[in-house]
Short mmCIF file of N, CA and C in Angstrom, two decimals:
data_model
loop_
_atom_site.label_atom_id
_atom_site.label_comp_id
_atom_site.label_asym_id
_atom_site.label_seq_id
_atom_site.Cartn_x
_atom_site.Cartn_y
_atom_site.Cartn_z
N MET A 640 -58.54 88.84 34.47
CA MET A 640 -58.42 88.47 35.79
C MET A 640 -59.59 89.01 36.65
N THR A 641 -60.32 88.18 37.39
CA THR A 641 -61.44 88.61 38.20
C THR A 641 -61.08 89.47 39.31
N PHE A 642 -61.95 90.21 39.88
CA PHE A 642 -61.63 91.06 41.08
C PHE A 642 -61.11 90.17 42.17
N LYS A 643 -61.77 89.03 42.40
CA LYS A 643 -61.29 88.17 43.49
C LYS A 643 -59.86 87.66 43.31
N GLU A 644 -59.45 87.37 42.05
CA GLU A 644 -58.14 86.91 41.69
C GLU A 644 -57.15 88.00 41.88
N LYS A 645 -57.54 89.25 41.57
CA LYS A 645 -56.66 90.41 41.90
C LYS A 645 -56.43 90.64 43.31
N VAL A 646 -57.44 90.56 44.10
CA VAL A 646 -57.33 90.69 45.57
C VAL A 646 -56.43 89.61 46.12
N ASN A 647 -56.68 88.32 45.69
CA ASN A 647 -55.84 87.27 46.15
C ASN A 647 -54.36 87.44 45.83
N SER A 648 -54.12 87.87 44.53
CA SER A 648 -52.79 88.08 44.13
C SER A 648 -52.08 89.22 44.89
N ALA A 649 -52.76 90.27 45.07
CA ALA A 649 -52.26 91.45 45.77
C ALA A 649 -51.91 91.03 47.28
N LEU A 650 -52.86 90.31 47.82
CA LEU A 650 -52.75 89.89 49.29
C LEU A 650 -51.56 88.97 49.42
N THR A 651 -51.37 88.09 48.48
CA THR A 651 -50.21 87.14 48.50
C THR A 651 -48.95 87.83 48.41
N ASP A 652 -48.87 88.85 47.51
CA ASP A 652 -47.64 89.63 47.38
C ASP A 652 -47.35 90.36 48.61
N CYS A 653 -48.37 90.87 49.24
CA CYS A 653 -48.13 91.85 50.40
C CYS A 653 -47.67 90.84 51.59
N LEU A 654 -48.24 89.69 51.78
CA LEU A 654 -47.90 88.83 52.89
C LEU A 654 -46.61 88.15 52.66
N LEU A 655 -46.06 88.20 51.46
CA LEU A 655 -44.65 87.60 51.26
C LEU A 655 -43.60 88.66 51.83
N GLU A 656 -44.08 89.87 51.95
CA GLU A 656 -43.20 90.84 52.51
C GLU A 656 -43.26 90.84 54.04
N LYS A 657 -44.24 90.21 54.58
CA LYS A 657 -44.41 90.13 56.09
C LYS A 657 -44.57 88.70 56.42
N PRO A 658 -43.43 87.88 56.50
CA PRO A 658 -43.47 86.49 56.80
C PRO A 658 -44.10 86.02 58.09
N THR A 659 -44.09 86.94 59.09
CA THR A 659 -44.71 86.56 60.35
C THR A 659 -46.21 86.78 60.42
N ILE A 660 -46.77 87.44 59.40
CA ILE A 660 -48.26 87.53 59.34
C ILE A 660 -48.81 86.58 58.39
N PHE A 661 -50.03 86.06 58.63
CA PHE A 661 -50.61 85.09 57.70
C PHE A 661 -52.12 85.30 57.74
N LEU A 662 -52.74 84.89 56.58
CA LEU A 662 -54.15 85.08 56.33
C LEU A 662 -55.02 84.01 56.98
N ILE A 663 -56.05 84.42 57.71
CA ILE A 663 -57.03 83.57 58.26
C ILE A 663 -58.25 83.47 57.39
N ASP A 664 -58.80 84.55 57.05
CA ASP A 664 -59.99 84.51 56.24
C ASP A 664 -59.87 85.77 55.22
N LEU A 665 -60.37 85.47 53.98
CA LEU A 665 -60.63 86.48 53.00
C LEU A 665 -61.99 86.36 52.50
N ILE A 666 -62.85 87.38 52.74
CA ILE A 666 -64.21 87.29 52.34
C ILE A 666 -64.54 88.39 51.39
N ILE A 667 -65.14 88.06 50.27
CA ILE A 667 -65.42 89.06 49.30
C ILE A 667 -66.95 88.86 48.94
N THR A 668 -67.81 89.83 49.32
CA THR A 668 -69.20 89.62 49.08
C THR A 668 -69.62 90.02 47.66
N ASP A 669 -70.85 89.82 47.32
CA ASP A 669 -71.33 90.18 46.01
C ASP A 669 -71.34 91.73 45.83
N ALA A 670 -71.41 92.43 46.92
CA ALA A 670 -71.32 93.90 46.87
C ALA A 670 -69.98 94.41 46.93
N PHE A 671 -68.92 93.55 46.71
CA PHE A 671 -67.50 93.78 46.76
C PHE A 671 -67.05 94.50 48.05
N LYS A 672 -67.53 93.97 49.16
CA LYS A 672 -66.99 94.29 50.45
C LYS A 672 -65.89 93.23 50.70
N VAL A 673 -64.70 93.69 50.82
CA VAL A 673 -63.57 92.85 51.05
C VAL A 673 -63.14 92.85 52.56
N THR A 674 -63.17 91.65 53.19
CA THR A 674 -62.84 91.52 54.57
C THR A 674 -61.62 90.65 54.73
N VAL A 675 -60.53 91.16 55.28
CA VAL A 675 -59.34 90.42 55.39
C VAL A 675 -59.04 90.22 56.95
N ASN A 676 -58.98 88.97 57.43
CA ASN A 676 -58.59 88.67 58.78
C ASN A 676 -57.27 88.06 58.78
N LEU A 677 -56.46 88.66 59.75
CA LEU A 677 -54.99 88.28 59.78
C LEU A 677 -54.66 87.70 61.17
N ASP A 678 -53.63 86.91 61.20
CA ASP A 678 -53.05 86.46 62.51
C ASP A 678 -51.52 86.56 62.32
N GLY A 679 -50.82 86.50 63.35
CA GLY A 679 -49.28 86.44 63.25
C GLY A 679 -48.63 85.63 64.30
N ASP A 680 -47.50 85.27 63.94
CA ASP A 680 -46.68 84.40 64.95
C ASP A 680 -46.47 85.14 66.23
N ASN A 681 -46.41 86.45 66.22
CA ASN A 681 -46.16 87.27 67.41
C ASN A 681 -47.36 88.25 67.57
N GLY A 682 -48.53 87.87 67.05
CA GLY A 682 -49.71 88.78 67.09
C GLY A 682 -49.67 89.60 65.89
N VAL A 683 -50.67 90.54 65.75
CA VAL A 683 -50.84 91.44 64.68
C VAL A 683 -50.92 92.82 65.27
N ALA A 684 -50.03 93.68 64.93
CA ALA A 684 -50.09 95.11 65.41
C ALA A 684 -51.00 95.87 64.52
N LEU A 685 -51.47 97.02 65.04
CA LEU A 685 -52.32 97.89 64.18
C LEU A 685 -51.60 98.36 62.96
N GLN A 686 -50.25 98.54 63.00
CA GLN A 686 -49.52 99.02 61.87
C GLN A 686 -49.48 97.92 60.81
N ASP A 687 -49.53 96.71 61.21
CA ASP A 687 -49.55 95.57 60.19
C ASP A 687 -50.91 95.62 59.36
N CYS A 688 -52.01 95.86 60.03
CA CYS A 688 -53.29 95.99 59.43
C CYS A 688 -53.28 97.22 58.49
N ILE A 689 -52.73 98.34 58.96
CA ILE A 689 -52.64 99.54 58.09
C ILE A 689 -51.86 99.32 56.85
N ASP A 690 -50.72 98.56 57.05
CA ASP A 690 -49.76 98.31 55.93
C ASP A 690 -50.56 97.42 54.87
N VAL A 691 -51.21 96.41 55.34
CA VAL A 691 -51.89 95.48 54.38
C VAL A 691 -52.97 96.29 53.65
N SER A 692 -53.75 97.14 54.38
CA SER A 692 -54.83 97.88 53.79
C SER A 692 -54.25 98.81 52.77
N ARG A 693 -53.19 99.52 53.09
CA ARG A 693 -52.64 100.48 52.06
C ARG A 693 -52.03 99.76 50.91
N PHE A 694 -51.46 98.57 51.14
CA PHE A 694 -50.85 97.77 50.01
C PHE A 694 -52.03 97.44 49.01
N LEU A 695 -53.09 96.90 49.60
CA LEU A 695 -54.23 96.45 48.79
C LEU A 695 -54.85 97.61 48.04
N ASP A 696 -55.05 98.76 48.76
CA ASP A 696 -55.53 99.93 48.05
C ASP A 696 -54.67 100.38 46.86
N ALA A 697 -53.33 100.31 47.08
CA ALA A 697 -52.42 100.75 46.05
C ALA A 697 -52.48 99.76 44.82
N HIS A 698 -52.79 98.51 45.06
CA HIS A 698 -52.74 97.54 44.03
C HIS A 698 -54.10 97.17 43.41
N LEU A 699 -55.06 97.73 43.89
CA LEU A 699 -56.45 97.46 43.31
C LEU A 699 -56.95 98.89 42.76
N ASP A 700 -57.60 98.73 41.67
CA ASP A 700 -58.09 99.88 40.90
C ASP A 700 -59.59 100.19 41.23
N ARG A 701 -59.86 101.27 41.97
CA ARG A 701 -61.27 101.66 42.34
C ARG A 701 -62.10 102.09 41.12
N GLU A 702 -61.38 102.55 40.12
CA GLU A 702 -62.05 103.01 38.88
C GLU A 702 -62.62 101.76 38.06
N GLU A 703 -61.86 100.70 38.19
CA GLU A 703 -62.24 99.43 37.54
C GLU A 703 -63.39 98.69 38.37
N GLN A 704 -63.21 98.64 39.59
CA GLN A 704 -64.18 98.04 40.45
C GLN A 704 -64.21 98.72 41.92
N ASP A 705 -65.35 99.38 42.18
CA ASP A 705 -65.53 100.04 43.42
C ASP A 705 -65.69 99.01 44.49
N TYR A 706 -65.06 99.15 45.68
CA TYR A 706 -65.11 98.18 46.72
C TYR A 706 -64.92 98.80 48.05
N SER A 707 -65.26 98.15 49.12
CA SER A 707 -64.95 98.61 50.46
C SER A 707 -63.97 97.53 51.10
N LEU A 708 -63.07 97.99 51.95
CA LEU A 708 -62.00 97.12 52.42
C LEU A 708 -61.97 97.30 53.96
N GLU A 709 -61.90 96.11 54.62
CA GLU A 709 -61.68 96.06 55.97
C GLU A 709 -60.59 94.92 56.24
N VAL A 710 -59.54 95.46 56.98
CA VAL A 710 -58.46 94.57 57.37
C VAL A 710 -58.39 94.52 58.83
N ALA A 711 -58.38 93.29 59.44
CA ALA A 711 -58.36 93.23 60.95
C ALA A 711 -57.62 92.01 61.39
N SER A 712 -57.23 92.01 62.66
CA SER A 712 -56.63 90.79 63.28
C SER A 712 -57.81 89.96 63.78
N VAL A 713 -57.63 88.66 63.92
CA VAL A 713 -58.60 87.78 64.53
C VAL A 713 -58.66 88.16 65.91
N GLY A 714 -59.91 88.17 66.43
CA GLY A 714 -60.14 88.65 67.81
C GLY A 714 -59.97 87.54 68.89
N VAL A 715 -59.87 88.07 70.08
CA VAL A 715 -59.76 87.07 71.24
C VAL A 715 -61.05 86.26 71.22
N GLY A 716 -61.02 84.96 71.34
CA GLY A 716 -62.09 84.05 71.33
C GLY A 716 -62.51 83.57 69.97
N SER A 717 -61.77 83.94 68.94
CA SER A 717 -62.05 83.43 67.64
C SER A 717 -61.48 81.99 67.62
N PRO A 718 -62.10 81.07 66.88
CA PRO A 718 -61.69 79.69 66.77
C PRO A 718 -60.39 79.61 66.03
N LEU A 719 -59.55 78.69 66.39
CA LEU A 719 -58.23 78.35 65.73
C LEU A 719 -58.62 77.75 64.36
N LYS A 720 -58.04 78.16 63.31
CA LYS A 720 -58.38 77.60 61.96
C LYS A 720 -57.17 76.92 61.33
N LEU A 721 -55.99 77.34 61.58
CA LEU A 721 -54.75 76.88 60.93
C LEU A 721 -53.81 76.20 61.90
N ILE A 722 -53.03 75.27 61.42
CA ILE A 722 -52.05 74.53 62.15
C ILE A 722 -51.06 75.51 62.76
N ARG A 723 -50.69 76.59 61.96
CA ARG A 723 -49.83 77.62 62.38
C ARG A 723 -50.35 78.32 63.74
N GLN A 724 -51.73 78.39 63.83
CA GLN A 724 -52.23 79.09 65.06
C GLN A 724 -52.07 78.23 66.27
N TYR A 725 -52.27 76.80 66.02
CA TYR A 725 -52.05 75.89 67.11
C TYR A 725 -50.66 76.02 67.61
N LYS A 726 -49.68 76.01 66.71
CA LYS A 726 -48.31 75.96 67.02
C LYS A 726 -47.94 77.22 67.80
N LYS A 727 -48.46 78.38 67.51
CA LYS A 727 -48.13 79.63 68.21
C LYS A 727 -48.80 79.63 69.60
N ASN A 728 -49.77 78.83 69.86
CA ASN A 728 -50.47 78.94 71.18
C ASN A 728 -50.09 77.71 72.08
N ILE A 729 -48.98 77.04 71.75
CA ILE A 729 -48.48 75.97 72.67
C ILE A 729 -48.26 76.57 74.01
N GLY A 730 -48.64 75.94 75.00
CA GLY A 730 -48.57 76.35 76.45
C GLY A 730 -49.74 77.12 76.91
N ARG A 731 -50.74 77.38 76.11
CA ARG A 731 -51.92 78.13 76.49
C ARG A 731 -53.05 77.14 76.75
N THR A 732 -54.09 77.58 77.39
CA THR A 732 -55.26 76.75 77.64
C THR A 732 -56.28 76.90 76.51
N LEU A 733 -56.81 75.77 76.07
CA LEU A 733 -57.80 75.85 74.99
C LEU A 733 -59.09 75.22 75.51
N ILE A 734 -60.25 75.53 74.90
CA ILE A 734 -61.41 74.81 75.04
C ILE A 734 -61.63 74.16 73.58
N VAL A 735 -61.57 72.81 73.69
CA VAL A 735 -61.59 72.05 72.37
C VAL A 735 -62.88 71.25 72.38
N LYS A 736 -63.63 71.45 71.32
CA LYS A 736 -64.85 70.67 71.08
C LYS A 736 -64.59 69.59 69.97
N THR A 737 -64.96 68.31 70.37
CA THR A 737 -64.94 67.13 69.42
C THR A 737 -66.38 66.72 69.27
N ASP A 738 -66.54 65.66 68.46
CA ASP A 738 -67.91 65.07 68.43
C ASP A 738 -68.33 64.47 69.75
N LEU A 739 -67.39 64.06 70.56
CA LEU A 739 -67.78 63.31 71.80
C LEU A 739 -67.74 64.18 73.03
N GLU A 740 -67.00 65.24 73.06
CA GLU A 740 -66.72 65.93 74.32
C GLU A 740 -66.24 67.41 74.19
N ILE A 741 -66.27 68.10 75.17
CA ILE A 741 -65.63 69.44 75.30
C ILE A 741 -64.55 69.33 76.32
N ILE A 742 -63.38 69.70 76.08
CA ILE A 742 -62.22 69.60 76.98
C ILE A 742 -61.60 70.92 77.08
N GLU A 743 -61.28 71.27 78.30
CA GLU A 743 -60.60 72.50 78.68
C GLU A 743 -59.20 71.98 79.09
N ALA A 744 -58.18 72.26 78.33
CA ALA A 744 -56.79 71.70 78.48
C ALA A 744 -55.67 72.52 78.10
N GLU A 745 -54.50 72.24 78.51
CA GLU A 745 -53.37 73.02 78.07
C GLU A 745 -52.92 72.34 76.81
N LEU A 746 -52.54 73.26 75.78
CA LEU A 746 -51.96 72.73 74.47
C LEU A 746 -50.50 72.49 74.72
N VAL A 747 -50.09 71.22 74.82
CA VAL A 747 -48.75 70.82 75.12
C VAL A 747 -47.88 70.89 73.98
N ASP A 748 -48.42 70.39 72.80
CA ASP A 748 -47.60 70.31 71.46
C ASP A 748 -48.56 70.28 70.34
N ALA A 749 -48.01 70.69 69.23
CA ALA A 749 -48.83 70.68 68.00
C ALA A 749 -47.84 70.48 66.89
N ASP A 750 -48.14 69.41 66.07
CA ASP A 750 -47.28 69.18 64.75
C ASP A 750 -48.25 69.33 63.63
N ASN A 751 -47.89 68.70 62.48
CA ASN A 751 -48.60 68.85 61.32
C ASN A 751 -49.85 67.98 61.23
N ASP A 752 -49.93 66.99 62.14
CA ASP A 752 -51.06 66.08 62.15
C ASP A 752 -51.90 66.00 63.49
N PHE A 753 -51.19 66.28 64.57
CA PHE A 753 -51.88 66.11 65.83
C PHE A 753 -51.59 67.34 66.77
N VAL A 754 -52.48 67.44 67.79
CA VAL A 754 -52.21 68.22 68.94
C VAL A 754 -52.17 67.32 70.21
N ILE A 755 -51.46 67.69 71.16
CA ILE A 755 -51.40 66.99 72.42
C ILE A 755 -51.95 67.88 73.49
N LEU A 756 -52.97 67.44 74.21
CA LEU A 756 -53.66 68.23 75.26
C LEU A 756 -53.40 67.55 76.61
N SER A 757 -53.24 68.41 77.62
CA SER A 757 -53.00 67.88 78.93
C SER A 757 -53.93 68.65 79.90
N TRP A 758 -54.57 67.91 80.91
CA TRP A 758 -55.50 68.54 81.81
C TRP A 758 -55.64 67.66 83.08
N GLU A 759 -56.02 68.27 84.15
CA GLU A 759 -56.27 67.56 85.37
C GLU A 759 -57.82 67.14 85.43
N ALA A 760 -58.14 65.90 85.97
CA ALA A 760 -59.41 65.52 86.04
C ALA A 760 -59.61 64.80 87.41
N ARG A 761 -60.82 64.90 87.94
CA ARG A 761 -61.21 64.28 89.20
C ARG A 761 -61.86 62.97 88.88
N GLU A 762 -61.25 61.79 89.32
CA GLU A 762 -61.77 60.51 89.11
C GLU A 762 -61.92 59.72 90.41
N PRO A 763 -62.88 58.73 90.42
CA PRO A 763 -63.04 58.02 91.64
C PRO A 763 -61.75 57.22 92.02
N LYS A 764 -61.42 57.14 93.30
CA LYS A 764 -60.20 56.42 93.73
C LYS A 764 -60.42 54.89 93.34
N LYS A 765 -59.23 54.25 93.04
CA LYS A 765 -59.31 52.85 92.83
C LYS A 765 -59.57 52.11 94.09
N ILE A 766 -59.14 52.55 95.08
CA ILE A 766 -59.33 51.90 96.44
C ILE A 766 -60.00 52.95 97.36
N GLY A 767 -61.05 52.60 97.98
CA GLY A 767 -61.74 53.50 98.92
C GLY A 767 -62.73 54.39 98.29
N LYS A 768 -63.21 55.29 99.10
CA LYS A 768 -64.27 56.21 98.65
C LYS A 768 -63.60 57.66 98.22
N GLY A 769 -64.36 58.30 97.56
CA GLY A 769 -63.85 59.63 97.19
C GLY A 769 -63.23 59.71 95.78
N LYS A 770 -62.70 60.84 95.57
CA LYS A 770 -61.99 61.03 94.20
C LYS A 770 -60.61 61.60 94.40
N GLU A 771 -59.88 61.43 93.28
CA GLU A 771 -58.53 61.88 93.31
C GLU A 771 -58.28 62.69 91.99
N THR A 772 -57.28 63.52 92.09
CA THR A 772 -56.95 64.33 90.87
C THR A 772 -55.94 63.54 90.10
N VAL A 773 -56.18 63.32 88.81
CA VAL A 773 -55.23 62.63 87.87
C VAL A 773 -54.88 63.50 86.72
N GLN A 774 -53.70 63.34 86.20
CA GLN A 774 -53.32 64.13 85.01
C GLN A 774 -53.64 63.28 83.77
N LYS A 775 -54.37 63.84 82.83
CA LYS A 775 -54.79 63.24 81.59
C LYS A 775 -54.05 63.80 80.48
N GLU A 776 -53.88 63.11 79.39
CA GLU A 776 -53.20 63.53 78.25
C GLU A 776 -53.88 62.91 77.03
N LEU A 777 -54.04 63.68 75.90
CA LEU A 777 -54.76 63.15 74.73
C LEU A 777 -54.05 63.68 73.50
N LYS A 778 -53.78 62.73 72.61
CA LYS A 778 -53.27 63.04 71.32
C LYS A 778 -54.36 63.08 70.34
N LEU A 779 -54.71 64.24 69.77
CA LEU A 779 -55.91 64.37 68.99
C LEU A 779 -55.58 64.88 67.58
N PRO A 780 -56.07 64.16 66.63
CA PRO A 780 -55.91 64.61 65.19
C PRO A 780 -56.68 65.86 64.90
N TYR A 781 -56.17 66.69 64.04
CA TYR A 781 -56.96 67.96 63.70
C TYR A 781 -58.27 67.64 63.13
N GLY A 782 -58.41 66.65 62.44
CA GLY A 782 -59.69 66.28 61.79
C GLY A 782 -60.85 66.05 62.82
N SER A 783 -60.50 65.58 64.01
CA SER A 783 -61.50 65.37 64.99
C SER A 783 -61.85 66.58 65.85
N ILE A 784 -61.13 67.73 65.65
CA ILE A 784 -61.45 68.99 66.41
C ILE A 784 -62.49 69.73 65.55
N LYS A 785 -63.56 69.89 66.25
CA LYS A 785 -64.69 70.79 65.62
C LYS A 785 -64.45 72.20 65.79
N GLU A 786 -63.89 72.57 66.99
CA GLU A 786 -63.63 73.95 67.32
C GLU A 786 -62.64 74.00 68.47
N ALA A 787 -61.68 74.97 68.37
CA ALA A 787 -60.69 75.15 69.48
C ALA A 787 -60.61 76.63 69.64
N ILE A 788 -60.78 77.12 70.87
CA ILE A 788 -60.67 78.53 71.20
C ILE A 788 -59.72 78.65 72.44
N VAL A 789 -58.78 79.66 72.25
CA VAL A 789 -57.86 79.98 73.26
C VAL A 789 -58.65 80.61 74.46
N THR A 790 -58.50 80.20 75.67
CA THR A 790 -59.13 80.82 76.85
C THR A 790 -58.28 82.06 77.24
N VAL A 791 -59.00 83.04 77.71
CA VAL A 791 -58.29 84.25 78.29
C VAL A 791 -58.57 84.28 79.75
N THR A 792 -57.38 84.39 80.48
CA THR A 792 -57.55 84.54 81.87
C THR A 792 -57.07 85.94 82.36
N PHE A 793 -57.69 86.53 83.35
CA PHE A 793 -57.38 87.81 83.79
C PHE A 793 -56.81 87.69 85.20
#
């Protein structure tokens, strides 16, 4: 079993014990630097990162392969990568980039195939001069989303 397979196996076993935590990225460099990025249905606590780090250290043999390990939660402003992340962020505002446009909108719904976005836009009035605010909604397949980031408001 290769080092990468051992890391994958140990990480899978660890995350089975923590069903609300899920893997976003696992990066193993040629220099055996292991980077694990996690997210969770209710966020990721520092203790979750500590638990995963200790579990991996206990199940990987440094005598067999020396490595460095970094376990972290995805940061604010990181792009959404998994459907599970979209589902947990329903009701929040996203900046969504597609091939055609960039939309800042509320994530109204997310299923296994599509997201539904809603936002207000200013459009010319049908009668008369000026503009009016209209509510827009878009059903967007995941495949057409190039990047989606949750906006943070203070």
